[in-house]
Structures are given as C-alpha cells and as structure tokens.
PDB file of C-alpha atoms in Angstrom:
ATOM      1  CA  GLU N 964      -1.026  -8.065  34.547  1.00 83.00           C
ATOM      2  CA  ALA N 965      -4.364  -7.325  32.871  1.00 81.00           C
ATOM      3  CA  GLN N 966      -3.960  -7.799  29.162  1.00 94.00           C
ATOM      4  CA  VAL N 967      -5.214  -9.022  25.813  1.00 97.00           C
ATOM      5  CA  THR N 968      -2.842 -11.362  24.020  1.00 97.00           C
ATOM      6  CA  GLN N 969      -2.804 -12.416  20.393  1.00 98.00           C
ATOM      7  CA  ASN N 970      -0.876 -15.102  18.615  1.00 98.00           C
ATOM      8  CA  PRO N 971       0.868 -15.214  16.285  1.00 98.00           C
ATOM      9  CA  ARG N 972       2.086 -11.637  16.058  1.00 97.00           C
ATOM     10  CA  TYR N 973       3.309 -12.077  12.497  1.00 97.00           C
ATOM     11  CA  LEU N 974       2.220 -14.631   9.914  1.00 97.00           C
ATOM     12  CA  ILE N 975       2.980 -15.119   6.248  1.00 97.00           C
ATOM     13  CA  THR N 976       0.895 -17.785   4.588  1.00 97.00           C
ATOM     14  CA  VAL N 977      -0.355 -18.909   1.197  1.00 97.00           C
ATOM     15  CA  THR N 978      -3.779 -18.673  -0.342  1.00 97.00           C
ATOM     16  CA  GLY N 979      -6.167 -21.355   0.853  1.00 97.00           C
ATOM     17  CA  LYS N 980      -4.227 -22.617   3.860  1.00 97.00           C
ATOM     18  CA  LYS N 981      -6.512 -22.496   6.881  1.00 97.00           C
ATOM     19  CA  LEU N 982      -5.235 -20.511   9.837  1.00 98.00           C
ATOM     20  CA  THR N 983      -6.342 -19.416  13.280  1.00 98.00           C
ATOM     21  CA  VAL N 984      -5.342 -16.293  15.150  1.00 98.00           C
ATOM     22  CA  THR N 985      -5.862 -16.675  18.867  1.00 98.00           C
ATOM     23  CA  CYS N 986      -7.036 -13.968  21.248  1.00 98.00           C
ATOM     24  CA  SER N 987      -7.159 -14.283  25.008  1.00 98.00           C
ATOM     25  CA  GLN N 988      -7.989 -11.855  27.812  1.00 98.00           C
ATOM     26  CA  ASN N 989      -7.463 -12.303  31.544  1.00 96.00           C
ATOM     27  CA  MET N 990      -9.864  -9.600  32.760  1.00 94.00           C
ATOM     28  CA  ASN N 991     -13.108 -11.621  32.810  1.00 95.00           C
ATOM     29  CA  HIS N 992     -14.508  -9.357  30.094  1.00 94.00           C
ATOM     30  CA  GLU N 993     -17.941 -10.069  28.614  1.00 93.00           C
ATOM     31  CA  TYR N 994     -17.410  -8.385  25.260  1.00 93.00           C
ATOM     32  CA  MET N 995     -14.765  -9.288  22.695  1.00 96.00           C
ATOM     33  CA  SER N 996     -14.267  -8.105  19.161  1.00 96.00           C
ATOM     34  CA  TRP N 997     -12.014  -8.453  16.129  1.00 98.00           C
ATOM     35  CA  TYR N 998     -10.965  -5.553  13.912  1.00 97.00           C
ATOM     36  CA  ARG N 999      -8.832  -5.303  10.841  1.00 98.00           C
ATOM     37  CA  GLN N1000      -6.839  -2.224   9.885  1.00 97.00           C
ATOM     38  CA  ASP N1001      -5.975  -1.303   6.328  1.00 95.00           C
ATOM     39  CA  PRO N1002      -4.246   1.856   5.071  1.00 89.00           C
ATOM     40  CA  GLY N1003      -6.658   4.731   4.574  1.00 85.00           C
ATOM     41  CA  LEU N1004      -9.613   2.807   5.961  1.00 87.00           C
ATOM     42  CA  GLY N1005      -9.149   2.804   9.705  1.00 87.00           C
ATOM     43  CA  LEU N1006     -10.080  -0.158  11.867  1.00 95.00           C
ATOM     44  CA  ARG N1007     -13.183  -2.062  10.803  1.00 96.00           C
ATOM     45  CA  GLN N1008     -15.045  -4.583  12.928  1.00 95.00           C
ATOM     46  CA  ILE N1009     -15.071  -8.178  11.679  1.00 97.00           C
ATOM     47  CA  TYR N1010     -16.998 -10.058  14.390  1.00 97.00           C
ATOM     48  CA  TYR N1011     -17.945  -9.504  17.980  1.00 95.00           C
ATOM     49  CA  SER N1012     -19.154 -11.526  20.944  1.00 95.00           C
ATOM     50  CA  MET N1013     -21.226 -10.412  23.892  1.00 92.00           C
ATOM     51  CA  ASN N1014     -20.744 -13.588  25.888  1.00 93.00           C
ATOM     52  CA  VAL N1015     -19.920 -17.268  25.656  1.00 95.00           C
ATOM     53  CA  GLU N1016     -21.606 -18.841  22.609  1.00 93.00           C
ATOM     54  CA  VAL N1017     -22.955 -15.433  21.495  1.00 93.00           C
ATOM     55  CA  THR N1018     -21.284 -14.039  18.387  1.00 96.00           C
ATOM     56  CA  ASP N1019     -22.390 -11.723  15.601  1.00 94.00           C
ATOM     57  CA  LYS N1020     -21.115 -10.210  12.393  1.00 96.00           C
ATOM     58  CA  GLY N1021     -19.482  -6.829  12.216  1.00 94.00           C
ATOM     59  CA  ASP N1022     -18.971  -4.751   9.098  1.00 94.00           C
ATOM     60  CA  VAL N1023     -16.563  -7.026   7.213  1.00 97.00           C
ATOM     61  CA  PRO N1024     -17.259 -10.664   8.209  1.00 98.00           C
ATOM     62  CA  GLU N1025     -16.809 -12.300   4.795  1.00 97.00           C
ATOM     63  CA  GLY N1026     -14.099 -14.950   4.805  1.00 97.00           C
ATOM     64  CA  TYR N1027     -13.850 -15.114   8.601  1.00 98.00           C
ATOM     65  CA  LYS N1028     -15.279 -17.276  11.367  1.00 98.00           C
ATOM     66  CA  VAL N1029     -15.109 -16.943  15.125  1.00 98.00           C
ATOM     67  CA  SER N1030     -16.053 -18.948  18.162  1.00 97.00           C
ATOM     68  CA  ARG N1031     -16.518 -18.165  21.852  1.00 97.00           C
ATOM     69  CA  LYS N1032     -16.487 -21.427  23.755  1.00 97.00           C
ATOM     70  CA  GLU N1033     -14.817 -19.925  26.817  1.00 97.00           C
ATOM     71  CA  LYS N1034     -15.139 -16.416  28.170  1.00 97.00           C
ATOM     72  CA  ARG N1035     -11.443 -15.628  27.914  1.00 97.00           C
ATOM     73  CA  ASN N1036     -10.818 -16.818  24.326  1.00 98.00           C
ATOM     74  CA  PHE N1037     -12.076 -15.513  20.997  1.00 98.00           C
ATOM     75  CA  PRO N1038     -10.166 -17.050  18.079  1.00 98.00           C
ATOM     76  CA  LEU N1039     -10.414 -15.721  14.532  1.00 98.00           C
ATOM     77  CA  ILE N1040     -10.464 -18.400  11.848  1.00 98.00           C
ATOM     78  CA  LEU N1041      -9.674 -17.938   8.183  1.00 98.00           C
ATOM     79  CA  GLU N1042     -10.852 -21.142   6.476  1.00 96.00           C
ATOM     80  CA  SER N1043      -9.397 -20.275   3.074  1.00 97.00           C
ATOM     81  CA  PRO N1044      -7.286 -17.115   3.270  1.00 98.00           C
ATOM     82  CA  SER N1045      -7.003 -14.893   0.228  1.00 98.00           C
ATOM     83  CA  PRO N1046      -4.610 -12.008  -0.553  1.00 97.00           C
ATOM     84  CA  ASN N1047      -7.330  -9.427   0.206  1.00 97.00           C
ATOM     85  CA  GLN N1048      -7.200 -10.605   3.827  1.00 98.00           C
ATOM     86  CA  THR N1049      -3.645  -9.326   4.130  1.00 98.00           C
ATOM     87  CA  SER N1050      -4.039  -6.845   6.943  1.00 98.00           C
ATOM     88  CA  LEU N1051      -3.250  -5.888  10.539  1.00 97.00           C
ATOM     89  CA  TYR N1052      -5.667  -7.568  12.935  1.00 98.00           C
ATOM     90  CA  PHE N1053      -6.572  -6.438  16.434  1.00 98.00           C
ATOM     91  CA  CYS N1054      -8.555  -8.213  19.098  1.00 98.00           C
ATOM     92  CA  ALA N1055     -10.254  -6.105  21.766  1.00 96.00           C
ATOM     93  CA  SER N1056     -12.277  -6.716  24.897  1.00 95.00           C
ATOM     94  CA  SER N1057     -14.380  -4.742  27.354  1.00 92.00           C
ATOM     95  CA  LEU N1058     -16.017  -5.462  30.668  1.00 89.00           C
ATOM     96  CA  GLY N1059     -19.469  -4.455  29.448  1.00 81.00           C
ATOM     97  CA  TYR N1060     -21.393  -3.272  26.431  1.00 78.00           C
ATOM     98  CA  GLY N1061     -24.647  -1.658  25.366  1.00 71.00           C
ATOM     99  CA  ALA N1062     -26.320   1.678  25.899  1.00 63.00           C
ATOM    100  CA  LEU N1063     -26.411   1.399  29.672  1.00 58.00           C
ATOM    101  CA  ALA N1064     -22.730   0.653  30.002  1.00 54.00           C
ATOM    102  CA  THR N1065     -20.757   3.568  31.303  1.00 58.00           C
ATOM    103  CA  ASN N1066     -17.071   4.197  31.355  1.00 67.00           C
ATOM    104  CA  PRO N1067     -14.992   2.231  32.477  1.00 64.00           C
ATOM    105  CA  TYR N1068     -17.301  -0.673  31.684  1.00 68.00           C
ATOM    106  CA  TYR N1069     -17.246  -0.062  27.959  1.00 79.00           C
ATOM    107  CA  GLU N1070     -13.591   0.921  27.583  1.00 85.00           C
ATOM    108  CA  GLN N1071     -11.999  -1.480  25.114  1.00 89.00           C
ATOM    109  CA  TYR N1072      -8.542  -2.928  25.596  1.00 92.00           C
ATOM    110  CA  PHE N1073      -6.694  -3.938  22.471  1.00 96.00           C
ATOM    111  CA  GLY N1074      -4.277  -6.765  21.874  1.00 97.00           C
ATOM    112  CA  PRO N1075      -0.865  -6.011  20.311  1.00 97.00           C
ATOM    113  CA  GLY N1076      -1.977  -6.909  16.791  1.00 98.00           C
ATOM    114  CA  THR N1077      -1.296  -9.673  14.281  1.00 98.00           C
ATOM    115  CA  ARG N1078       0.237  -8.751  10.959  1.00 97.00           C
ATOM    116  CA  LEU N1079      -1.003 -11.250   8.368  1.00 98.00           C
ATOM    117  CA  THR N1080       0.295 -11.547   4.827  1.00 98.00           C
ATOM    118  CA  VAL N1081      -1.424 -13.919   2.393  1.00 98.00           C
ATOM    119  CA  THR N1082       0.480 -14.582  -0.827  1.00 97.00           C
TER     120      THR N1082
ATOM    121  CA  ARG U1297     -19.672   8.690   2.787  1.00 68.00           C
ATOM    122  CA  LYS U1298     -17.446   7.382   5.559  1.00 77.00           C
ATOM    123  CA  GLU U1299     -19.053   7.149   8.982  1.00 90.00           C
ATOM    124  CA  VAL U1300     -16.146   8.960  10.633  1.00 94.00           C
ATOM    125  CA  GLU U1301     -13.987  11.312   8.596  1.00 95.00           C
ATOM    126  CA  GLN U1302     -10.662  12.859   9.496  1.00 94.00           C
ATOM    127  CA  ASP U1303      -8.027  14.868   7.696  1.00 90.00           C
ATOM    128  CA  PRO U1304      -5.225  12.314   7.188  1.00 89.00           C
ATOM    129  CA  GLY U1305      -2.445  14.899   7.441  1.00 90.00           C
ATOM    130  CA  PRO U1306       0.407  14.586   8.053  1.00 95.00           C
ATOM    131  CA  PHE U1307       0.629  17.571  10.328  1.00 96.00           C
ATOM    132  CA  ASN U1308       4.280  18.537  10.691  1.00 97.00           C
ATOM    133  CA  VAL U1309       4.740  20.929  13.602  1.00 97.00           C
ATOM    134  CA  PRO U1310       7.669  22.194  15.694  1.00 98.00           C
ATOM    135  CA  GLU U1311       7.987  21.372  19.371  1.00 98.00           C
ATOM    136  CA  GLY U1312       5.904  23.718  21.477  1.00 98.00           C
ATOM    137  CA  ALA U1313       3.306  24.339  18.782  1.00 98.00           C
ATOM    138  CA  THR U1314      -0.430  24.072  19.262  1.00 98.00           C
ATOM    139  CA  VAL U1315      -2.170  21.782  16.814  1.00 97.00           C
ATOM    140  CA  ALA U1316      -5.839  20.962  16.272  1.00 96.00           C
ATOM    141  CA  PHE U1317      -7.463  17.939  14.668  1.00 95.00           C
ATOM    142  CA  ASN U1318     -11.020  17.771  13.472  1.00 94.00           C
ATOM    143  CA  CYS U1319     -13.381  14.926  12.811  1.00 95.00           C
ATOM    144  CA  THR U1320     -16.955  14.582  11.592  1.00 96.00           C
ATOM    145  CA  TYR U1321     -19.328  11.669  12.106  1.00 95.00           C
ATOM    146  CA  SER U1322     -22.437  10.690  10.191  1.00 93.00           C
ATOM    147  CA  ASN U1323     -24.633   8.862  12.740  1.00 89.00           C
ATOM    148  CA  SER U1324     -26.596  11.525  14.595  1.00 87.00           C
ATOM    149  CA  ALA U1325     -27.716   8.910  17.156  1.00 84.00           C
ATOM    150  CA  SER U1326     -24.151   8.298  18.352  1.00 85.00           C
ATOM    151  CA  GLN U1327     -23.684   8.964  22.043  1.00 82.00           C
ATOM    152  CA  SER U1328     -20.064   8.245  22.919  1.00 87.00           C
ATOM    153  CA  PHE U1329     -16.949   9.692  21.362  1.00 91.00           C
ATOM    154  CA  PHE U1330     -13.250   9.187  21.878  1.00 92.00           C
ATOM    155  CA  TRP U1331      -9.787  10.031  20.707  1.00 95.00           C
ATOM    156  CA  TYR U1332      -7.342   7.143  20.496  1.00 95.00           C
ATOM    157  CA  ARG U1333      -3.640   7.310  19.868  1.00 97.00           C
ATOM    158  CA  GLN U1334      -1.799   4.765  17.740  1.00 96.00           C
ATOM    159  CA  ASP U1335       1.984   4.520  17.515  1.00 96.00           C
ATOM    160  CA  CYS U1336       3.536   3.031  14.389  1.00 90.00           C
ATOM    161  CA  ARG U1337       0.973   0.232  13.723  1.00 80.00           C
ATOM    162  CA  LYS U1338       0.809  -0.785  17.369  1.00 95.00           C
ATOM    163  CA  GLU U1339      -2.483  -1.217  19.157  1.00 96.00           C
ATOM    164  CA  PRO U1340      -4.719   1.837  19.574  1.00 95.00           C
ATOM    165  CA  LYS U1341      -4.795   3.259  23.076  1.00 94.00           C
ATOM    166  CA  LEU U1342      -7.501   5.423  24.546  1.00 92.00           C
ATOM    167  CA  LEU U1343      -6.322   9.020  24.837  1.00 94.00           C
ATOM    168  CA  MET U1344      -9.520  10.576  26.121  1.00 92.00           C
ATOM    169  CA  SER U1345     -13.261  10.460  25.973  1.00 89.00           C
ATOM    170  CA  VAL U1346     -15.087  13.447  24.511  1.00 89.00           C
ATOM    171  CA  TYR U1347     -17.983  15.036  26.379  1.00 80.00           C
ATOM    172  CA  SER U1348     -20.519  17.614  25.226  1.00 79.00           C
ATOM    173  CA  SER U1349     -19.223  20.186  27.664  1.00 78.00           C
ATOM    174  CA  GLY U1350     -15.673  19.750  26.441  1.00 83.00           C
ATOM    175  CA  ASN U1351     -12.968  18.230  28.543  1.00 90.00           C
ATOM    176  CA  GLU U1352      -9.321  18.737  29.216  1.00 93.00           C
ATOM    177  CA  ASP U1353      -6.528  16.415  30.260  1.00 93.00           C
ATOM    178  CA  GLY U1354      -3.266  18.247  30.718  1.00 96.00           C
ATOM    179  CA  ARG U1355      -2.178  19.567  27.333  1.00 98.00           C
ATOM    180  CA  PHE U1356      -5.089  17.892  25.538  1.00 97.00           C
ATOM    181  CA  THR U1357      -8.540  19.384  25.067  1.00 96.00           C
ATOM    182  CA  ALA U1358     -11.433  17.629  23.360  1.00 95.00           C
ATOM    183  CA  GLN U1359     -14.638  19.248  22.174  1.00 94.00           C
ATOM    184  CA  LEU U1360     -17.898  17.848  20.836  1.00 93.00           C
ATOM    185  CA  ASN U1361     -20.461  19.729  18.771  1.00 92.00           C
ATOM    186  CA  ARG U1362     -23.506  17.471  18.423  1.00 91.00           C
ATOM    187  CA  ALA U1363     -25.430  19.884  16.199  1.00 91.00           C
ATOM    188  CA  SER U1364     -22.639  19.873  13.628  1.00 92.00           C
ATOM    189  CA  GLN U1365     -21.598  16.271  14.370  1.00 93.00           C
ATOM    190  CA  TYR U1366     -18.079  17.466  14.822  1.00 93.00           C
ATOM    191  CA  ILE U1367     -15.330  16.448  17.251  1.00 95.00           C
ATOM    192  CA  SER U1368     -12.025  18.175  17.826  1.00 95.00           C
ATOM    193  CA  LEU U1369      -8.763  17.567  19.654  1.00 97.00           C
ATOM    194  CA  LEU U1370      -6.379  20.357  20.590  1.00 97.00           C
ATOM    195  CA  ILE U1371      -2.821  19.624  21.660  1.00 98.00           C
ATOM    196  CA  ARG U1372      -0.909  22.463  23.290  1.00 98.00           C
ATOM    197  CA  ASP U1373       2.859  22.701  23.742  1.00 98.00           C
ATOM    198  CA  SER U1374       3.532  19.731  21.453  1.00 98.00           C
ATOM    199  CA  LYS U1375       6.254  17.306  22.492  1.00 98.00           C
ATOM    200  CA  LEU U1376       8.321  15.010  20.313  1.00 98.00           C
ATOM    201  CA  SER U1377       6.588  12.122  22.078  1.00 97.00           C
ATOM    202  CA  ASP U1378       3.212  13.308  20.768  1.00 98.00           C
ATOM    203  CA  SER U1379       4.195  12.107  17.287  1.00 98.00           C
ATOM    204  CA  ALA U1380       1.652   9.418  16.460  1.00 97.00           C
ATOM    205  CA  THR U1381      -1.569   8.800  14.574  1.00 96.00           C
ATOM    206  CA  TYR U1382      -4.681  10.152  16.271  1.00 97.00           C
ATOM    207  CA  LEU U1383      -7.874   8.221  15.704  1.00 96.00           C
ATOM    208  CA  CYS U1384     -11.322   9.731  16.060  1.00 96.00           C
ATOM    209  CA  VAL U1385     -13.711   7.065  17.316  1.00 94.00           C
ATOM    210  CA  VAL U1386     -17.479   6.836  17.723  1.00 93.00           C
ATOM    211  CA  ARG U1387     -19.126   4.126  19.807  1.00 89.00           C
ATOM    212  CA  GLU U1388     -22.298   2.452  18.532  1.00 85.00           C
ATOM    213  CA  GLU U1389     -24.098   1.012  21.529  1.00 77.00           C
ATOM    214  CA  GLU U1390     -26.823  -0.671  19.487  1.00 75.00           C
ATOM    215  CA  TYR U1391     -24.213  -3.167  18.283  1.00 73.00           C
ATOM    216  CA  GLY U1392     -22.989  -4.027  21.736  1.00 77.00           C
ATOM    217  CA  ASN U1393     -19.827  -2.024  22.003  1.00 82.00           C
ATOM    218  CA  LYS U1394     -18.836  -1.423  18.412  1.00 87.00           C
ATOM    219  CA  LEU U1395     -16.232   1.238  17.785  1.00 91.00           C
ATOM    220  CA  VAL U1396     -16.252   3.038  14.448  1.00 93.00           C
ATOM    221  CA  PHE U1397     -12.843   4.480  13.656  1.00 94.00           C
ATOM    222  CA  GLY U1398     -11.735   7.288  11.437  1.00 95.00           C
ATOM    223  CA  ALA U1399      -8.719   6.547   9.278  1.00 94.00           C
ATOM    224  CA  GLY U1400      -6.512   8.657  11.536  1.00 95.00           C
ATOM    225  CA  THR U1401      -4.539  11.888  11.417  1.00 96.00           C
ATOM    226  CA  ILE U1402      -0.751  11.669  11.430  1.00 96.00           C
ATOM    227  CA  LEU U1403       1.107  14.095  13.681  1.00 97.00           C
ATOM    228  CA  ARG U1404       4.857  14.594  13.424  1.00 97.00           C
ATOM    229  CA  VAL U1405       6.448  16.888  15.984  1.00 98.00           C
ATOM    230  CA  LYS U1406       9.949  18.008  15.071  1.00 97.00           C
ATOM    231  CA  SER U1407      12.689  19.609  17.162  1.00 95.00           C
TER     232      SER U1407
END
C-alpha cells in the first residue's frame, strides 16, 4: 500500500531532551516536506527536500533540523525542544515539484501526524 | 496579513442544505489552488483542485476568481459525513512544492 508513515504518533517529552520524528514514504517520491499545525494558524511548512541531500528551510525552521540521506526517509530533529514546539506535525511527499509539475505529479500525500507535547 | 484567509466558522447546517465557503489569497503569482478536507486533527486529504473555469465533483463545486484572488467551495445536499474542517490551499511552485494553508473552516452538518 502506498503511504507515508510517521513515528511516533504521540510523544510527550520535557524541555531540552533531543528527539527525532521519523517520516518514510514508499512511493519513490522526490519531494518531502514537514508541516506543523497550530490552532488558528493552519499548517505551516518547517523544512522541505527536493531530493537526497537537498534540503531547505520553510516558513518556520527555527529549532528544527532535517536530513535526507535516503530518498524514502526524511526525519525531523528537535535538538532542544521547547514548549512552543508543542504542536501537531505532518510529513508529506509528492512525486514531483516545481512550476512544470502537473497533477498528479505535485499532489502531496500526508502522513497520519505526530502529536508532540513539550512540558 | 495572512497569505490565505478563510472564515473559521463554524458553519452549522442541517442535512440537505447548501453551504458555501470562501477564501482569499494574497500572492497574485499563485497558479495552483486546492481544497483539502481534514477530519478531527487527522491528516489533510485532497478534496479537489480548483481551476479558473470552475470545476465540479459530484456535490462539490469549486470556483476561482483570479482578478479578486478569491476561491470558493460550494457543497450541495450536505451529508452528516461532510462534517469536517475544509482547508483552502495555495501552491507556491517557486519553493518546490510548498503548500500554503488557510486556517480552515469548520462545517458541522446536523440531522
């Protein structure tokens, strides 16, 4: 089954304790992205990757790191989590990207979400 | 000013009603537009793309007005299962495949 998986689905942690949220897709997608969702703000992009070893900042990258060592995986790393990073996180992937990409190549598939609480 | 703005609702409607959601976007260079549906903090799922000529998918009709930078979604004959949050989304191709989301409009359909 074609899918995007995230782990863990729920995490409660304390300030400063490094954590990693994994994201994996089995569709051979080029593009992967992380979003966070907060009440009243909608989903906002944290980081994105257009291919292996190619990553770039989104709108809210502060406090986060990512890596793309393999095409299928795009982990999100919080080196020193703080309470303002309490949020619902979604990973997404798409086959293609850019202005020339047409549907279905740019359609993004979302993972099930990771609910993170930092106390 | 938010890049994509929506009325948060909630819209409380009876089954069978017709309901319309509106959305405005600020980037006049945007080329691709979508409506996503999100159930109770689950992952967003693509409901439909929005084309300049307007498009319909069953009970759902989407319209785009580029001059006014305005997108709409019309749901006819509402079902209980339509209860969800509807997200207006604009794609920014210059950043790869970045999606810019509105905060969402809550729809509650009641029997």
